[in-house]
PDB file of C-alpha atoms in Angstrom:
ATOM      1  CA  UNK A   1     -42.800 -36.346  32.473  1.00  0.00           C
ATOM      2  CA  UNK A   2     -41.815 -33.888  30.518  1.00  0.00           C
ATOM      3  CA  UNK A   3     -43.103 -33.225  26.598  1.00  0.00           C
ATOM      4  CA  UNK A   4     -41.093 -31.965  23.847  1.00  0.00           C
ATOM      5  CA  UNK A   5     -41.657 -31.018  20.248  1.00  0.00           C
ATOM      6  CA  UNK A   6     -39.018 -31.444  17.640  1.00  0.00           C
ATOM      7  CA  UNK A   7     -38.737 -30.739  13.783  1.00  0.00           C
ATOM      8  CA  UNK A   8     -38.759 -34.258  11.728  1.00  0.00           C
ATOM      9  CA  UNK A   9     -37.032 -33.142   8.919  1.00  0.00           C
ATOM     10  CA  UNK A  10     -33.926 -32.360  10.357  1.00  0.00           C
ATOM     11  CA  UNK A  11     -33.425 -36.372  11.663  1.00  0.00           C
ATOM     12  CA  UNK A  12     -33.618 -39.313   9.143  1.00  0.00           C
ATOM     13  CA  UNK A  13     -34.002 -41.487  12.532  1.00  0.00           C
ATOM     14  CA  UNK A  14     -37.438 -39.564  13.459  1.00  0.00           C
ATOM     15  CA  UNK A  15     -38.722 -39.904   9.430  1.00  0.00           C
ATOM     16  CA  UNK A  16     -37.993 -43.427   9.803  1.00  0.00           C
ATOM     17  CA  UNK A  17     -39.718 -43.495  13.283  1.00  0.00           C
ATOM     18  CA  UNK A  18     -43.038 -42.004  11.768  1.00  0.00           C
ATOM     19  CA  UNK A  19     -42.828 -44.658   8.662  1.00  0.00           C
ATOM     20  CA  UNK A  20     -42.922 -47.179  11.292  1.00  0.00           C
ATOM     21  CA  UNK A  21     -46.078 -45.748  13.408  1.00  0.00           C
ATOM     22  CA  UNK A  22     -47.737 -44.467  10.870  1.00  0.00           C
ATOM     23  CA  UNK A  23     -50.128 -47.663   9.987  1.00  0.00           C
ATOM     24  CA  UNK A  24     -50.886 -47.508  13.235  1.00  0.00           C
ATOM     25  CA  UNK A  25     -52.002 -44.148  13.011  1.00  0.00           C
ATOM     26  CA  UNK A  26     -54.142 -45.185   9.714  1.00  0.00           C
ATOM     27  CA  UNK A  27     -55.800 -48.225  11.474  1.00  0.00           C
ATOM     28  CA  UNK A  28     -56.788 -45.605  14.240  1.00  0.00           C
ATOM     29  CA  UNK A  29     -58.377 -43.579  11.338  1.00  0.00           C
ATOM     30  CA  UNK A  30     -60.024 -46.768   9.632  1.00  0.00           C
ATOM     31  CA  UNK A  31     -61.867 -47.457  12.630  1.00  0.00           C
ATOM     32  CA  UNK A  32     -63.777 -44.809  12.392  1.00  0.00           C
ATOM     33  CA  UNK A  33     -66.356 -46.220   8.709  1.00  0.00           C
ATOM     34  CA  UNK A  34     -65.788 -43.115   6.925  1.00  0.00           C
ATOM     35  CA  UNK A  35     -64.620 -44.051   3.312  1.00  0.00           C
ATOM     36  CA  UNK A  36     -62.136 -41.423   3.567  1.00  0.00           C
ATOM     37  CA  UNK A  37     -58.980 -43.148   5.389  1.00  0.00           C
ATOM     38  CA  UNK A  38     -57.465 -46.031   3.446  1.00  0.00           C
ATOM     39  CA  UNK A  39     -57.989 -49.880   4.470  1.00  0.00           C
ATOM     40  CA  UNK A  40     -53.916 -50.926   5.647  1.00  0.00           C
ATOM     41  CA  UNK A  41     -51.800 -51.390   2.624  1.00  0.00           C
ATOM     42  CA  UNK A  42     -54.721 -49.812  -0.100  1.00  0.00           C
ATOM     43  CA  UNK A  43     -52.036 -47.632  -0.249  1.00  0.00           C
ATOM     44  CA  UNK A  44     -48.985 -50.196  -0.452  1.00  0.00           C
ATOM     45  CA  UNK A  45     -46.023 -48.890  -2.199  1.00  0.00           C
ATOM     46  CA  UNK A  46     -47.766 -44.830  -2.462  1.00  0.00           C
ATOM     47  CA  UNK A  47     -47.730 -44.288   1.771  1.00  0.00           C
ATOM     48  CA  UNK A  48     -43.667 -44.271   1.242  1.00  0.00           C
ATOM     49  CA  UNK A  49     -44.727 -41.266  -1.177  1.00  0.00           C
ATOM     50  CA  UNK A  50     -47.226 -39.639   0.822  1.00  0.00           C
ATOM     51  CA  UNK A  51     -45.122 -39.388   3.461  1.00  0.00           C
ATOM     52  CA  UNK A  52     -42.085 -37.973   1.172  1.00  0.00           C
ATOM     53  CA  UNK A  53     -43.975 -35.356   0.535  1.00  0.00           C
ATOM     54  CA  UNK A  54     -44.456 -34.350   4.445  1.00  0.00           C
ATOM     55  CA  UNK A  55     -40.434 -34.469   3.981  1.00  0.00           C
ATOM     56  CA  UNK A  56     -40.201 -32.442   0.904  1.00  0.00           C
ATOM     57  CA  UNK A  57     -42.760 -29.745   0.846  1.00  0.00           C
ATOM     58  CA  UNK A  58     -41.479 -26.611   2.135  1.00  0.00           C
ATOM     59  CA  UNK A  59     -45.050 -25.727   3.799  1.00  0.00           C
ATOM     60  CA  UNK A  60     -45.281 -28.834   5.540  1.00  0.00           C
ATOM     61  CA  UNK A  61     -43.907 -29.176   9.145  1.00  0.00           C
ATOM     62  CA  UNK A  62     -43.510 -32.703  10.056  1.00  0.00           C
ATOM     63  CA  UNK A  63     -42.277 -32.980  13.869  1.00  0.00           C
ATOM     64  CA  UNK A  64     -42.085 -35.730  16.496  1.00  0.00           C
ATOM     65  CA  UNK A  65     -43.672 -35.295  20.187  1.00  0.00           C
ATOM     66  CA  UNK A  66     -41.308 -36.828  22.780  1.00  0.00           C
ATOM     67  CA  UNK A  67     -42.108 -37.620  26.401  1.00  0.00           C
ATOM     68  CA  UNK A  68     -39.178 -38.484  28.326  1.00  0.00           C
ATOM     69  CA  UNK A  69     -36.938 -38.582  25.887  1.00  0.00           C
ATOM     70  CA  UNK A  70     -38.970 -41.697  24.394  1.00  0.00           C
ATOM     71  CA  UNK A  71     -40.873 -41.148  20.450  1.00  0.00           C
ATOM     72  CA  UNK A  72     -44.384 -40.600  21.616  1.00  0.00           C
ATOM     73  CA  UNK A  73     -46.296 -39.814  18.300  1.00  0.00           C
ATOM     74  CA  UNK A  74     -46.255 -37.059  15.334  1.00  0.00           C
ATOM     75  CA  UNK A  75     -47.827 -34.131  14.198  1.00  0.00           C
ATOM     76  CA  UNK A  76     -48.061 -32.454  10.319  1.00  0.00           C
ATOM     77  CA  UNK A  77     -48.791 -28.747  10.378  1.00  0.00           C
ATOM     78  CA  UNK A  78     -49.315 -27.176   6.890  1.00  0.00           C
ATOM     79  CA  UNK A  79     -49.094 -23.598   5.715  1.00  0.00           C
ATOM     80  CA  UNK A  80     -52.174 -23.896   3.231  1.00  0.00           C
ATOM     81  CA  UNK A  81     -51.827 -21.592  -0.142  1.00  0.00           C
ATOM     82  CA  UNK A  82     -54.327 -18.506   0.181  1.00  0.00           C
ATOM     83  CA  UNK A  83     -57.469 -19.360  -1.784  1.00  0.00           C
ATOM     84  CA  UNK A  84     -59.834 -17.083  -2.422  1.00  0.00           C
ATOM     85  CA  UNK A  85     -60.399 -13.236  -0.719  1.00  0.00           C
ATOM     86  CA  UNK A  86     -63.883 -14.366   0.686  1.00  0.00           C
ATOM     87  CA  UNK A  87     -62.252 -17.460   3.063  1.00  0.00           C
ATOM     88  CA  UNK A  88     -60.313 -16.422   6.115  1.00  0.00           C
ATOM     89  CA  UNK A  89     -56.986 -16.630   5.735  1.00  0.00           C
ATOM     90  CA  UNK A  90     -55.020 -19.059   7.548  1.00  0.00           C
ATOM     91  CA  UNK A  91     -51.354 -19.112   9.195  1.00  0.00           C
ATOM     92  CA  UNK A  92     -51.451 -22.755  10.047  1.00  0.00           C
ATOM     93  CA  UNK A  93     -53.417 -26.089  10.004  1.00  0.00           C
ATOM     94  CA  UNK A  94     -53.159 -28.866  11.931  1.00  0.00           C
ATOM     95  CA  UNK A  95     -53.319 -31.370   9.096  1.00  0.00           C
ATOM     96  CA  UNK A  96     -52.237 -34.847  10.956  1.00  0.00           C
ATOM     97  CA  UNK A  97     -51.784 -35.857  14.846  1.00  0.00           C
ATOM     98  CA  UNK A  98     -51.179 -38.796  16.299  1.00  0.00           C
ATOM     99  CA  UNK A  99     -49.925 -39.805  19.799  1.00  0.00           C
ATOM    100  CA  UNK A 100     -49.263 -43.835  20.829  1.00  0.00           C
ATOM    101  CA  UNK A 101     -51.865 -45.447  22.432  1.00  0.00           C
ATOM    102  CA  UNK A 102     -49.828 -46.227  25.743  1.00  0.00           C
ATOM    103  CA  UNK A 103     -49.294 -42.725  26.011  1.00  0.00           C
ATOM    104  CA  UNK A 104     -52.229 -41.333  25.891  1.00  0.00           C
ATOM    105  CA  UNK A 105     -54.783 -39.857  28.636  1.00  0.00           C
ATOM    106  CA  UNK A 106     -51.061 -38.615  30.083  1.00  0.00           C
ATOM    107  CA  UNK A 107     -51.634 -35.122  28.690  1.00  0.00           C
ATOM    108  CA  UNK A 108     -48.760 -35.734  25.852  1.00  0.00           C
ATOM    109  CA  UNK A 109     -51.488 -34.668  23.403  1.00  0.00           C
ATOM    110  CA  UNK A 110     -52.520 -31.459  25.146  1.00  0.00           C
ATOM    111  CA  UNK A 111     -48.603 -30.401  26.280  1.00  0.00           C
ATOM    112  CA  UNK A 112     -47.756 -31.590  22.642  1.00  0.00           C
ATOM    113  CA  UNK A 113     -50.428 -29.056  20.779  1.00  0.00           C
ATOM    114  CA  UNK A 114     -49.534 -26.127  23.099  1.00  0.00           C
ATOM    115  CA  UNK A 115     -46.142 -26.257  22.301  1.00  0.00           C
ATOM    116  CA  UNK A 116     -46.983 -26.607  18.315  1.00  0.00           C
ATOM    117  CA  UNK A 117     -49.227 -23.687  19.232  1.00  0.00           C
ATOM    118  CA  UNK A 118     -46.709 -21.194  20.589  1.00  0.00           C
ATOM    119  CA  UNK A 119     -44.011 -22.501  17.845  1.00  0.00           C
ATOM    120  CA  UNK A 120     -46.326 -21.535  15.104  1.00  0.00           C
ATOM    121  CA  UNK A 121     -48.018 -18.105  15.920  1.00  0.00           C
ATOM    122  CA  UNK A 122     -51.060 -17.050  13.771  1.00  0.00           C
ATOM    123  CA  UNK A 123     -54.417 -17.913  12.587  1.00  0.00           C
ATOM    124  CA  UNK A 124     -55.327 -21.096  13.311  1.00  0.00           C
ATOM    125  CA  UNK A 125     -57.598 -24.360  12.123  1.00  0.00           C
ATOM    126  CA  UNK A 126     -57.932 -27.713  13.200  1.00  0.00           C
ATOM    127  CA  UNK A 127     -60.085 -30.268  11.810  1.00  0.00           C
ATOM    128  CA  UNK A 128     -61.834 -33.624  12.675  1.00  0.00           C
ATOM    129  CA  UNK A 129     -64.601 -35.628  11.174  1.00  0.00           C
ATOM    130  CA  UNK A 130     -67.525 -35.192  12.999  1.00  0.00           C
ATOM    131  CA  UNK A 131     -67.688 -39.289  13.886  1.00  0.00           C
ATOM    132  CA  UNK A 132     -64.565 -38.988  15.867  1.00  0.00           C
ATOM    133  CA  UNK A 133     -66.009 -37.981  19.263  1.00  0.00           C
ATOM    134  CA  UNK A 134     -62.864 -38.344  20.562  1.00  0.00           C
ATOM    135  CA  UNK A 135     -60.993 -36.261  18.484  1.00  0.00           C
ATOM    136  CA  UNK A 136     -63.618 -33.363  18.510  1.00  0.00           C
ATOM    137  CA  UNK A 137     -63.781 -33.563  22.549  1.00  0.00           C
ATOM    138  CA  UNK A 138     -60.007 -33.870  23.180  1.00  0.00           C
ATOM    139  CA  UNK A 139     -59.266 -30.731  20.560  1.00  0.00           C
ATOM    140  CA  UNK A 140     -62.625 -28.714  21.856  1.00  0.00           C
ATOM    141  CA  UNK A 141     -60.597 -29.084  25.434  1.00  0.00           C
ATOM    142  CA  UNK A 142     -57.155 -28.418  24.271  1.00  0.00           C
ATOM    143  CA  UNK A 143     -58.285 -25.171  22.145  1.00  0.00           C
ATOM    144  CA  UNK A 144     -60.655 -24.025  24.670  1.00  0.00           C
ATOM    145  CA  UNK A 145     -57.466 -24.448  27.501  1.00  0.00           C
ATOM    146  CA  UNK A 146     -55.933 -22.998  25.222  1.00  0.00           C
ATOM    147  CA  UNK A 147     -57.113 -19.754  24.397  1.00  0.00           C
ATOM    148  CA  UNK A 148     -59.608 -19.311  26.734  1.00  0.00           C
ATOM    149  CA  UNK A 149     -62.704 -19.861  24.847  1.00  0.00           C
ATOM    150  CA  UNK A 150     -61.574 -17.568  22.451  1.00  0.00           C
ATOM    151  CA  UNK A 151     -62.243 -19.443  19.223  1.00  0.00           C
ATOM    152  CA  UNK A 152     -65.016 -20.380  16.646  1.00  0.00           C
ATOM    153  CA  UNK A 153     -65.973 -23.552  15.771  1.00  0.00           C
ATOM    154  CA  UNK A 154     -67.936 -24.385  13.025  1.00  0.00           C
ATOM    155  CA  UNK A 155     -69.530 -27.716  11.844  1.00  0.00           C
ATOM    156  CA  UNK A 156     -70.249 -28.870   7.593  1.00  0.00           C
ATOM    157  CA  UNK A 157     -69.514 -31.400   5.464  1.00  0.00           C
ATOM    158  CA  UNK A 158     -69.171 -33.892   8.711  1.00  0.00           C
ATOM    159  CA  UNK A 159     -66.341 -32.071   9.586  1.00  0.00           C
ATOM    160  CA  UNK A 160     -65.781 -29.757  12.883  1.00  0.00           C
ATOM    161  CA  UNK A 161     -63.214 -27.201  12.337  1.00  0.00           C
ATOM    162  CA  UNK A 162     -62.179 -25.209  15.412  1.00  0.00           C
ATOM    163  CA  UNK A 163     -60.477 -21.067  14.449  1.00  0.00           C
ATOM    164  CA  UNK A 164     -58.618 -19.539  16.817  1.00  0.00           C
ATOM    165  CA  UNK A 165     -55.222 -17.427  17.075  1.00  0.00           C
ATOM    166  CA  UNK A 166     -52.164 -18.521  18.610  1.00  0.00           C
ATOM    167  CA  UNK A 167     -49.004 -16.255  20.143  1.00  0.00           C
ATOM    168  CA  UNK A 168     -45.425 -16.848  20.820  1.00  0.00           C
ATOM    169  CA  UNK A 169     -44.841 -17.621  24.124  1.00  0.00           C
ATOM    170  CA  UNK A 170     -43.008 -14.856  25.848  1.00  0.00           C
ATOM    171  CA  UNK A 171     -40.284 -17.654  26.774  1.00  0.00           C
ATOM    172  CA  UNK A 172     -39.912 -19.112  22.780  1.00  0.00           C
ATOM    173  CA  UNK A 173     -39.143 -15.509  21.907  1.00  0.00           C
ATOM    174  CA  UNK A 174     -36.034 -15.617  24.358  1.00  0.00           C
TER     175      UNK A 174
END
């Protein structure tokens, strides 16, 4: 049962494998009456775009999670532009993650986000609307696993938005 992290943008096979789940991913988000997630196909012929950009941006980080050697769901980390002295700076976000519905409650999603953690080494933030209890319980777990209970969490704008610092793992740095 083991979990694995890969970079997306090296295989045109895994782009084309997040294309395919990724309205699956949206009707997850839909679910959830905000305003902010698109009804399927509001989008139509612009999700082929949006997800270009994942592809194309160099601060963007697209990557697949495998479990057994089987696609198990996706993750977009984003190196946000520094914007303003007065906000912390930070390394990393977590700006998308999604795992397959069969696979989850496996701990795919917590083995998944420690190895993105250790990958990517620096400040921290991840962020979920406030009406998705079980996004802000899962990521309140994995973070507080995690580091600890070494992080911040702060709640505004219906949004919960977890800070925290990551490390290399001694054995990534082999």
């Amino acid at each position: 049962m083991a979990v694995s992290i890969r970079d997306a943008k090296r295989s045109p096979d895994d782009r084309k494998w997040i294309q395919s789940v990724y309205r699956e991913y949206l009707s997850d988000l839909a679910t959830l009456n905000t305003g902010i997630f698109p009804v399927l196909g509001e989008y139509g012929h612009r999700e082929p775009d949006l997800l270009a950009r994942w592809f194309a941006d160099d601060r963007s980080h697209p990557l697949v999670i495998v479990k057994d050697e089987q696609l198990a769901g996706f993750a977009l980390i984003v190196r946000p532009p520094v914007l303003s002295q007065s906000r912390p700076a930070i390394d990393y976000r977590l700006s998308e993650f999604f795992v397959q519905h069969k696979l989850r409650r496996l701990g795919v999603g917590r083995d998944a986000a420690t190895l993105i953690f250790n990958r990517f080494a620096g400040q921290w933030e991840v962020t979920e609307y406030v009406r998705n209890a079980g996004a802000v319980s899962f990521w309140r777990r994995v973070i507080s696993l995690y580091t600890g209970g070494a992080y911040t969490e702060r709640s505004a704008d219906g949004e919960v938005r977890q800070l925290f610092r990551s490390v290399t793992s001694p054995l990534l740095r082999a």
